PDB file of C-alpha atoms and ligand atoms in Angstrom:
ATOM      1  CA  UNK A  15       0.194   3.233  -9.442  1.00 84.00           C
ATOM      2  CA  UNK A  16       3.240   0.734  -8.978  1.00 92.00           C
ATOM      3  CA  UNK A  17       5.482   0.661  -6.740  1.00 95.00           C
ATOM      4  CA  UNK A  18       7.952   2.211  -8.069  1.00 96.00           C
ATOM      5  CA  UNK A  19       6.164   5.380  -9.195  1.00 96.00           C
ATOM      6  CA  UNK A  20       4.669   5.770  -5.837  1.00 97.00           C
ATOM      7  CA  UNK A  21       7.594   5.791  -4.269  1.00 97.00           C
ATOM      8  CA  UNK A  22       8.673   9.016  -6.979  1.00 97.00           C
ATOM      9  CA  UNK A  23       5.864  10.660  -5.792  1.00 97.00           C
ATOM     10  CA  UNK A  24       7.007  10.540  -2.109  1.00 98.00           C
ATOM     11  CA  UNK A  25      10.907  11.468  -3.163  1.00 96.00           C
ATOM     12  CA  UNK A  26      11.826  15.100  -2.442  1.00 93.00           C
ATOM     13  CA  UNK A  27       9.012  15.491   0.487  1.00 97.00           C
ATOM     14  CA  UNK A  28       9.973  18.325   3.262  1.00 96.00           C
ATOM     15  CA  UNK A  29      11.028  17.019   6.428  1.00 93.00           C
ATOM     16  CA  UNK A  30      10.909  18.077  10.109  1.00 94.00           C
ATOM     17  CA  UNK A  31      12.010  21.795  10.446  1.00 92.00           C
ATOM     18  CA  UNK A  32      12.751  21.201  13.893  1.00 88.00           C
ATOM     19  CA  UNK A  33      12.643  18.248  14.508  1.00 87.00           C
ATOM     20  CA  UNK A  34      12.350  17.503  18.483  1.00 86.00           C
ATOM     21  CA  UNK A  35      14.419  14.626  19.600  1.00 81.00           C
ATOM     22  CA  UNK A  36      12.063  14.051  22.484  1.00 84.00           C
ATOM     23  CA  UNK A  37       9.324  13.017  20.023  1.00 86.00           C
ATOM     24  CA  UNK A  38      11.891  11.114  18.184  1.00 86.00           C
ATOM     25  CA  UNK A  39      11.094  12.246  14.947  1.00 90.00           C
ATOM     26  CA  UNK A  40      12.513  10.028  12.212  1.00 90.00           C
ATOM     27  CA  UNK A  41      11.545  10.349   8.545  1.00 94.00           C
ATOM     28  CA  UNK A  42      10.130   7.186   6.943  1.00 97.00           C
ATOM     29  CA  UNK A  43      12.848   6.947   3.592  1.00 96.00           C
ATOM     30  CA  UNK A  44      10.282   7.337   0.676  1.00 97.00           C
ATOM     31  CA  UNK A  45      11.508   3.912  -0.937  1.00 96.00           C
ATOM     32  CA  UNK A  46      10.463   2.228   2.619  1.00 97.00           C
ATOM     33  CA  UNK A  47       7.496   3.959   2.647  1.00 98.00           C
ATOM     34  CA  UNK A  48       6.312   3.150  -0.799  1.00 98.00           C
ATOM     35  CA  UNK A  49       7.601  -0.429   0.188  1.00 97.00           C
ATOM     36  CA  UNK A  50       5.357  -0.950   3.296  1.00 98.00           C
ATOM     37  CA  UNK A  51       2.276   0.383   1.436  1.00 98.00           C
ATOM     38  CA  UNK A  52       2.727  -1.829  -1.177  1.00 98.00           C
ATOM     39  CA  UNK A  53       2.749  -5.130   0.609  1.00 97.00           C
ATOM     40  CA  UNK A  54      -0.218  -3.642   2.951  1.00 98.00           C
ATOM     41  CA  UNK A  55      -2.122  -2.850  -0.263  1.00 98.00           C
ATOM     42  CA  UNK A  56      -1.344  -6.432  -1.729  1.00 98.00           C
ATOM     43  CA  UNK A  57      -2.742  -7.678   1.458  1.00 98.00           C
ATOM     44  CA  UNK A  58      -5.800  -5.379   0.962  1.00 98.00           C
ATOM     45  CA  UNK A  59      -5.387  -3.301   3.735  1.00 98.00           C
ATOM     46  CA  UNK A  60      -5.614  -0.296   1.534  1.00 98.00           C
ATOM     47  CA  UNK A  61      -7.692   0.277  -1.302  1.00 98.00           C
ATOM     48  CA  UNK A  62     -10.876   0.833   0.063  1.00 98.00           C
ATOM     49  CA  UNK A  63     -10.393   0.731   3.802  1.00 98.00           C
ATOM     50  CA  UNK A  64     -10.213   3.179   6.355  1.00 98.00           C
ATOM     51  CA  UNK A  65      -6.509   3.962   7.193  1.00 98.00           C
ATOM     52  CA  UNK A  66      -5.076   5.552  10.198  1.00 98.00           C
ATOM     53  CA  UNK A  67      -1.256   6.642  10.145  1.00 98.00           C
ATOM     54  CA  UNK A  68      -0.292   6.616  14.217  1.00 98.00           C
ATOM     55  CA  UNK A  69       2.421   9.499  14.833  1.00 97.00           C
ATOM     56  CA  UNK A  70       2.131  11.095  11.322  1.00 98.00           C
ATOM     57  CA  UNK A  71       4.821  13.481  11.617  1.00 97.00           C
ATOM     58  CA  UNK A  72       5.325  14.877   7.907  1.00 98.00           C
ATOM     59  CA  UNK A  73       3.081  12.409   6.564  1.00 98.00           C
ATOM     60  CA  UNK A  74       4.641   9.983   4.333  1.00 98.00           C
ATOM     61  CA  UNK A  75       3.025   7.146   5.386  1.00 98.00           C
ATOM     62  CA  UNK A  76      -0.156   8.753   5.702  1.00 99.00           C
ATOM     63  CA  UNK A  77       0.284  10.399   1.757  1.00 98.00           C
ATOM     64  CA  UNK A  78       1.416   6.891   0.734  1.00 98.00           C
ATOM     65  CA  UNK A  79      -1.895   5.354   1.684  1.00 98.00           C
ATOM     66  CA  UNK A  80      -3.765   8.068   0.344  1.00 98.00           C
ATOM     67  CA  UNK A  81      -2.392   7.298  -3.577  1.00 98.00           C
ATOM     68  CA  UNK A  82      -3.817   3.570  -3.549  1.00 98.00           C
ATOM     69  CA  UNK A  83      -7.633   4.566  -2.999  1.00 98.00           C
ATOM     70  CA  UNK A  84      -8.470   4.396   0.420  1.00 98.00           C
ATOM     71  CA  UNK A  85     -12.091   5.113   1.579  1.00 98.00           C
ATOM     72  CA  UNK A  86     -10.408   7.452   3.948  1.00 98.00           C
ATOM     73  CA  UNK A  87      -7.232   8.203   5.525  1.00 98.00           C
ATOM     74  CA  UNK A  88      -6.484   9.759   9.271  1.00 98.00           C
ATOM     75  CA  UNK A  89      -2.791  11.483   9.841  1.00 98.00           C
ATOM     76  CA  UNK A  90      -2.883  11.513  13.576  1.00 98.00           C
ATOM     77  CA  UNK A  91       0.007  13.871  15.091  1.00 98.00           C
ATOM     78  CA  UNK A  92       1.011  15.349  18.504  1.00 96.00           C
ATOM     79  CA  UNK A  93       3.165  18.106  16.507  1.00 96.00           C
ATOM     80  CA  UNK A  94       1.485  21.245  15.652  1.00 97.00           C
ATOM     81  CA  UNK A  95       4.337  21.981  13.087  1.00 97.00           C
ATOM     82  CA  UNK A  96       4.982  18.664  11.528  1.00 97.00           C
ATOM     83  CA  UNK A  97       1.196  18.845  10.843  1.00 98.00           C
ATOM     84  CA  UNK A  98       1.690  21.932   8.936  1.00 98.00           C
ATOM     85  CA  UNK A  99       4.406  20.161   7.126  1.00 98.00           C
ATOM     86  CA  UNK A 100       2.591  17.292   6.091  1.00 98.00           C
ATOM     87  CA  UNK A 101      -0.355  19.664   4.761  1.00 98.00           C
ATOM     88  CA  UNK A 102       2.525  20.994   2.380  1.00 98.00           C
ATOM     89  CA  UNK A 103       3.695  17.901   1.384  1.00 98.00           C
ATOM     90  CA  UNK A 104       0.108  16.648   0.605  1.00 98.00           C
ATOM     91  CA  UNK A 105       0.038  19.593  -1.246  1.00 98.00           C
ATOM     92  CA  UNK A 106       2.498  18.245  -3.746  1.00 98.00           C
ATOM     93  CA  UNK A 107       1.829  14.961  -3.643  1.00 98.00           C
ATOM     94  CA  UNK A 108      -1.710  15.117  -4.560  1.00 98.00           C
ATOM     95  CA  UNK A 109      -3.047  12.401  -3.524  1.00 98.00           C
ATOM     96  CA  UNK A 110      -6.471  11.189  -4.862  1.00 97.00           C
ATOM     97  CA  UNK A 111      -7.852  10.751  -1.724  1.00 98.00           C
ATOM     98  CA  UNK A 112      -7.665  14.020   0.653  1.00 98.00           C
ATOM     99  CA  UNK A 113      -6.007  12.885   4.323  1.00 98.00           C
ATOM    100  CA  UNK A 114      -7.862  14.204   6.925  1.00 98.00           C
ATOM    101  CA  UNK A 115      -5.251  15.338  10.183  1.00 98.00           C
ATOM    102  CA  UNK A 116      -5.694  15.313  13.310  1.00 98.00           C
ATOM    103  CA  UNK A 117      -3.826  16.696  16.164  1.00 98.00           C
ATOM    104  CA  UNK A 118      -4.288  14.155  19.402  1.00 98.00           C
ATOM    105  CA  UNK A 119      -1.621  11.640  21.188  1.00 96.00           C
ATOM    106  CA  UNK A 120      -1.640   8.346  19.504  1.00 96.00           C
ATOM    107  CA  UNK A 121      -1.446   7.055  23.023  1.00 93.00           C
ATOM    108  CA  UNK A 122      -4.523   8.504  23.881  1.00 93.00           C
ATOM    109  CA  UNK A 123      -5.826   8.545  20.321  1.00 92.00           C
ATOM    110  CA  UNK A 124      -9.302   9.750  20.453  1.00 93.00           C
ATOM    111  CA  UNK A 125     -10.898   6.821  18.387  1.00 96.00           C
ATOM    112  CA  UNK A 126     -13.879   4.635  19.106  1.00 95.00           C
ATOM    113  CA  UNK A 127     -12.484   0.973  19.129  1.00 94.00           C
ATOM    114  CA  UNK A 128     -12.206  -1.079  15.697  1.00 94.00           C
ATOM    115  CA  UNK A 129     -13.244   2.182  14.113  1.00 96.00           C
ATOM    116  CA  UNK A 130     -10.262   1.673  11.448  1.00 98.00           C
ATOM    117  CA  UNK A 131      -9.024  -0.961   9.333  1.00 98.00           C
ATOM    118  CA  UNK A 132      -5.571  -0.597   8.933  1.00 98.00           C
ATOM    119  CA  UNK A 133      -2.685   1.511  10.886  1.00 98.00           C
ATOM    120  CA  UNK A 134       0.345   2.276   9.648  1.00 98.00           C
ATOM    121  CA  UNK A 135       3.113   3.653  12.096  1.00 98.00           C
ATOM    122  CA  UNK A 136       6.538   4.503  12.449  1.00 97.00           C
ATOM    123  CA  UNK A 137       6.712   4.638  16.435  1.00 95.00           C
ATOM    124  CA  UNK A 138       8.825   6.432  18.432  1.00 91.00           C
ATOM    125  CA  UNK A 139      11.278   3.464  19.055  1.00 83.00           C
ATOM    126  CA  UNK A 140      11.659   4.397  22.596  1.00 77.00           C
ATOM    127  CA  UNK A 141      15.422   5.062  21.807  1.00 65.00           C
ATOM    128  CA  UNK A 142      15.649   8.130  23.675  1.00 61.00           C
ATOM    129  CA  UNK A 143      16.587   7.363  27.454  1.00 58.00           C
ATOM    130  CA  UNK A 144      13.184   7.892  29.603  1.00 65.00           C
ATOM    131  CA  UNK A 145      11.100   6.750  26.427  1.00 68.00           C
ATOM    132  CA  UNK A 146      11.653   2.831  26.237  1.00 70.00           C
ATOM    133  CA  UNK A 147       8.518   1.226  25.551  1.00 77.00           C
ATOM    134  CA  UNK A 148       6.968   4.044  23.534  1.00 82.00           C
ATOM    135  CA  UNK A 149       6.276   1.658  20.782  1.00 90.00           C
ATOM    136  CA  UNK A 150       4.360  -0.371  23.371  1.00 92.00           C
ATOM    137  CA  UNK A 151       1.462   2.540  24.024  1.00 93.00           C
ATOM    138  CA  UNK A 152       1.429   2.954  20.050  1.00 96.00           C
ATOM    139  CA  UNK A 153       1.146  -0.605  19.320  1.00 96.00           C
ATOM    140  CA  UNK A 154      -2.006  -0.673  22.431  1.00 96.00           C
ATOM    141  CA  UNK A 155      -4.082   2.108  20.410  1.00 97.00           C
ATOM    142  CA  UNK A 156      -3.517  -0.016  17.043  1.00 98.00           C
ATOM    143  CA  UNK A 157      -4.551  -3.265  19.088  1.00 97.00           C
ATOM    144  CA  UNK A 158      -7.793  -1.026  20.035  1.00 97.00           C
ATOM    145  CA  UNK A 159      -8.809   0.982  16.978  1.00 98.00           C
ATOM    146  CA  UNK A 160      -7.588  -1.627  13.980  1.00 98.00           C
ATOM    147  CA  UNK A 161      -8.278  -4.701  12.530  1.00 98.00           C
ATOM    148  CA  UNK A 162      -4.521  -4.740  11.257  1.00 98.00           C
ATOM    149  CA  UNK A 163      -1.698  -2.852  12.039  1.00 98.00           C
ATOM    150  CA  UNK A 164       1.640  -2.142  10.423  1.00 98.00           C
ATOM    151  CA  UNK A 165       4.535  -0.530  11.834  1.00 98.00           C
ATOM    152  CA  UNK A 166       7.997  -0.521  12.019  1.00 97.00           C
ATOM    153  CA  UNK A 167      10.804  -1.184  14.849  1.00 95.00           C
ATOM    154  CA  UNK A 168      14.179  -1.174  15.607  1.00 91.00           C
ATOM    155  CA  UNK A 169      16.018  -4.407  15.305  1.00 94.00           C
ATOM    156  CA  UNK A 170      15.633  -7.213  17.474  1.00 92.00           C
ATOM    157  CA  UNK A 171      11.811  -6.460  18.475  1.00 93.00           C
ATOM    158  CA  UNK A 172      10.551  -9.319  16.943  1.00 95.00           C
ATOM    159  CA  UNK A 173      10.075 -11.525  20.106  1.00 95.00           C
ATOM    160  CA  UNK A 174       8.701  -8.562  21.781  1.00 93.00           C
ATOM    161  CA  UNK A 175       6.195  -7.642  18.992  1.00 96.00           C
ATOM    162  CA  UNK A 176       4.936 -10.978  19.188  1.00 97.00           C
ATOM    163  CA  UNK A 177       4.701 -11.029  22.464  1.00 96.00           C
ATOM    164  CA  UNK A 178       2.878  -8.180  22.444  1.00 96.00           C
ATOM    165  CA  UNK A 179       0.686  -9.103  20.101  1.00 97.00           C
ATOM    166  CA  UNK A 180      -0.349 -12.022  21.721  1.00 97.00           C
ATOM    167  CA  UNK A 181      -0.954 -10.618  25.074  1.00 96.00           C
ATOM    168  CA  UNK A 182      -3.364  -8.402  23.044  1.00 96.00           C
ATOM    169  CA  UNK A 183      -5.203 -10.828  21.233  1.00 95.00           C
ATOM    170  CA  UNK A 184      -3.156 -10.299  18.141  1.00 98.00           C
ATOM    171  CA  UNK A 185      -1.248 -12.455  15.847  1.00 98.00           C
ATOM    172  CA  UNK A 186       2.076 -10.994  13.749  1.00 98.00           C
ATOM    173  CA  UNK A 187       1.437 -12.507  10.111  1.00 98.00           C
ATOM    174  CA  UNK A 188       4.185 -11.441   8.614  1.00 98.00           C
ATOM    175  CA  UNK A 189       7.407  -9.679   9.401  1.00 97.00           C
ATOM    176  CA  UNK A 190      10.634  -8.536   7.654  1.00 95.00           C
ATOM    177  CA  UNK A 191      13.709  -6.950   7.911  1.00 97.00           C
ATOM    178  CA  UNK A 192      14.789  -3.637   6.282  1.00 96.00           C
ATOM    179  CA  UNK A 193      17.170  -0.845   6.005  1.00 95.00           C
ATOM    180  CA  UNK A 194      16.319   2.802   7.688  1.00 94.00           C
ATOM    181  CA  UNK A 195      18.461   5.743   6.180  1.00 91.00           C
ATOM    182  CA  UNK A 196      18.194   8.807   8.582  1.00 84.00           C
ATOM    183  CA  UNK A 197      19.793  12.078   7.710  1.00 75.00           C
ATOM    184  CA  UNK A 198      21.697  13.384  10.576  1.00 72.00           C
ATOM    185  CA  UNK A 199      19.210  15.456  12.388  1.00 66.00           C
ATOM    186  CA  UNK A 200      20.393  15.725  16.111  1.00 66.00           C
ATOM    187  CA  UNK A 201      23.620  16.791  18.264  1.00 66.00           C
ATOM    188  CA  UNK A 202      23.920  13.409  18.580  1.00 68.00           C
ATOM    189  CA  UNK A 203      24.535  11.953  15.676  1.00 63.00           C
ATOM    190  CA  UNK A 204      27.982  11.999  14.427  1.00 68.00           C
ATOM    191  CA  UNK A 205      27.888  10.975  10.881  1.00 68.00           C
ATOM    192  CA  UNK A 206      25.987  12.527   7.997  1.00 70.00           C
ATOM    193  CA  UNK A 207      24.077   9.800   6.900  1.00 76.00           C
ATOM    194  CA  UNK A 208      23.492   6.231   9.216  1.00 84.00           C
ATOM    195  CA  UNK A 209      21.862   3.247   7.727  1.00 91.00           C
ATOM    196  CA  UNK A 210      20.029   1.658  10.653  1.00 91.00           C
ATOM    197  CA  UNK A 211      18.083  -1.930  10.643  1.00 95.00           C
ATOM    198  CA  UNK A 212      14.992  -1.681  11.594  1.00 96.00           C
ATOM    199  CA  UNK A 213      11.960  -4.629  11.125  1.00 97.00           C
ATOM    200  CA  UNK A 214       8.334  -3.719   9.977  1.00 98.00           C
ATOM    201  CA  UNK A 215       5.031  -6.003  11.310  1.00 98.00           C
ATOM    202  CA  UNK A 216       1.920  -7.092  10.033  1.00 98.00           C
ATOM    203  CA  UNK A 217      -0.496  -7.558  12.934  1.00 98.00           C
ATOM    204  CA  UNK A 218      -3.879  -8.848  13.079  1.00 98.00           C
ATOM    205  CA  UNK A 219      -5.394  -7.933  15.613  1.00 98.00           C
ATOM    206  CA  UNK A 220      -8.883  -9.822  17.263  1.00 88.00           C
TER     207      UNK A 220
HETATM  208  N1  SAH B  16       5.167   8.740  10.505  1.00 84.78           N
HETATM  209  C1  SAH B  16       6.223   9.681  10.180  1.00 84.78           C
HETATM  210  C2  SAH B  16       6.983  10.161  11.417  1.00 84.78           C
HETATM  211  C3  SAH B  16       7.701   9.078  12.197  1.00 84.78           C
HETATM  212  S1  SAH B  16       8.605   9.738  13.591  1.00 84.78           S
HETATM  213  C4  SAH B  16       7.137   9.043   9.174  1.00 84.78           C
HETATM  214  O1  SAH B  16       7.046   7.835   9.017  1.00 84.78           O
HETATM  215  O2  SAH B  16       7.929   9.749   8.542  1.00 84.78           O
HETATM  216  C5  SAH B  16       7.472   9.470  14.950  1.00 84.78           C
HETATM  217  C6  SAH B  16       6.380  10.516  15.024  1.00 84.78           C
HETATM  218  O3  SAH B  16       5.568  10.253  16.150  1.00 84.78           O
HETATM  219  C7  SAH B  16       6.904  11.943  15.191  1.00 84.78           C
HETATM  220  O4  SAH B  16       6.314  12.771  14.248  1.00 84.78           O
HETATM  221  C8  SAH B  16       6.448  12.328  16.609  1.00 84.78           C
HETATM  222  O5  SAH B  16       6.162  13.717  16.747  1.00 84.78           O
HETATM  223  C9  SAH B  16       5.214  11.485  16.761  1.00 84.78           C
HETATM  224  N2  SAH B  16       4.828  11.225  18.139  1.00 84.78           N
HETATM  225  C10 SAH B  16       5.629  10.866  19.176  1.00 84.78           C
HETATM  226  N3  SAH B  16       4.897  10.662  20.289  1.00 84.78           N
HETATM  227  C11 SAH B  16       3.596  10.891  19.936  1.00 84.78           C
HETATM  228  C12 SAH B  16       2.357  10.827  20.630  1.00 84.78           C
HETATM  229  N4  SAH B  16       2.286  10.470  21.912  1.00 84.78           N
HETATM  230  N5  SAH B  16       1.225  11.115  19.942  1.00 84.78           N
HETATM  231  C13 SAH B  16       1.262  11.466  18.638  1.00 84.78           C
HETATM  232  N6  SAH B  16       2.397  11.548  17.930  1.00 84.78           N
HETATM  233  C14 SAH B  16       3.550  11.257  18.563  1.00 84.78           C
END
């Protein structure tokens, strides 16, 4: 399956259906989503590897992995109801690998070390006030459980991601810049629809 077709199959997915701004849930846009598992399957960090989605929510990530022929795939969640979500949406995506979820915090994941090969995360961004640094304890339980990690941040963590990785015994391979559409969800926002910029990483990690 191309790109382009897998990112059809991830268009028209349901969303949070409460979403709770203290887990700062934020849908992966399906085009991103098919984008990031893309390049991680050109990488090989897909087909055939054991895949671990860190803060699954709905599952998009997760779902995405699952079309390009992973050995197996983990949705890991701390939401009870976004779990039951992304069992829907898997539901209608179809994927030809089953994804197997699991309720557990990703900071605390419960995961023997190196026992994946590849997680894929959107993070909490630590946005919220209290929360800074919550990608930090997500990024800690990919440096433990993966060989190589992908995730996504908001913009200008590049010199802290690297950082990061380093202090980890991890090296960011590549990196790039993208566009995050995110429907208007909270109080907070004021506008329908913002466009945010956000920049994904490929770790690998010792
Ligand atoms: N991966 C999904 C959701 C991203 S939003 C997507 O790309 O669409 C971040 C997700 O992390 C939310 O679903 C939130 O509930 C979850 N989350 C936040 N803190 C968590 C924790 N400590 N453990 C597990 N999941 C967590």
């Amino acid at each position: 399956m191309g790109k382009r077709a897998l990112a059809e199959r991830l268009h028209g997915l349901a969303g949070f259906r409460d979403p709770d701004v203290t887990l700062e849930q934020y849908p992966t846009p399906p085009d991103l989503a098919a984008h990031l598992l893309h390049l991680a399957d050109l990488q090989g960090d897909i087909a055939g590897r054991t895949v671990l989605d860190l803060g699954a929510g709905t599952g998009i990530l997760a779902l995405a992995a699952a079309c390009r022929d992973p050995a197996r795939v983990l949705g890991l969640e701390r939401d009870g109801d976004a779990l039951a979500v992304a069992r829907e949406n898997e539901r209608t995506v179809a994927p030809g690998t089953a994804v197997d979820w699991l309720r557990a915090d990703a900071t605390r994941a419960p995961l023997p070390a190196d026992s994946v090969a590849t997680v894929v995360t959107n993070p909490p961004f630590g946005a919220q006030s209290g929360n800074e640094g919550a990608d930090r304890a997500f990024l800690r339980t990919a440096a433990s459980v993966a060989g190589i990690s992908y995730s996504i941040h908001n913009a200008g963590s590049q010199s802290f991601v690297e950082s990061f990785a380093a202090d980890h015994g991890g090296e960011v391979t590549h990196a790039f810049a993208a566009a995050f559409e995110i429907p208007r969800l909270y109080e907070h926002h004021e506008r329908e629809r913002e466009e945010i910029d956000v920049e994904l990483f490929r770790i690998a990690w010792d």
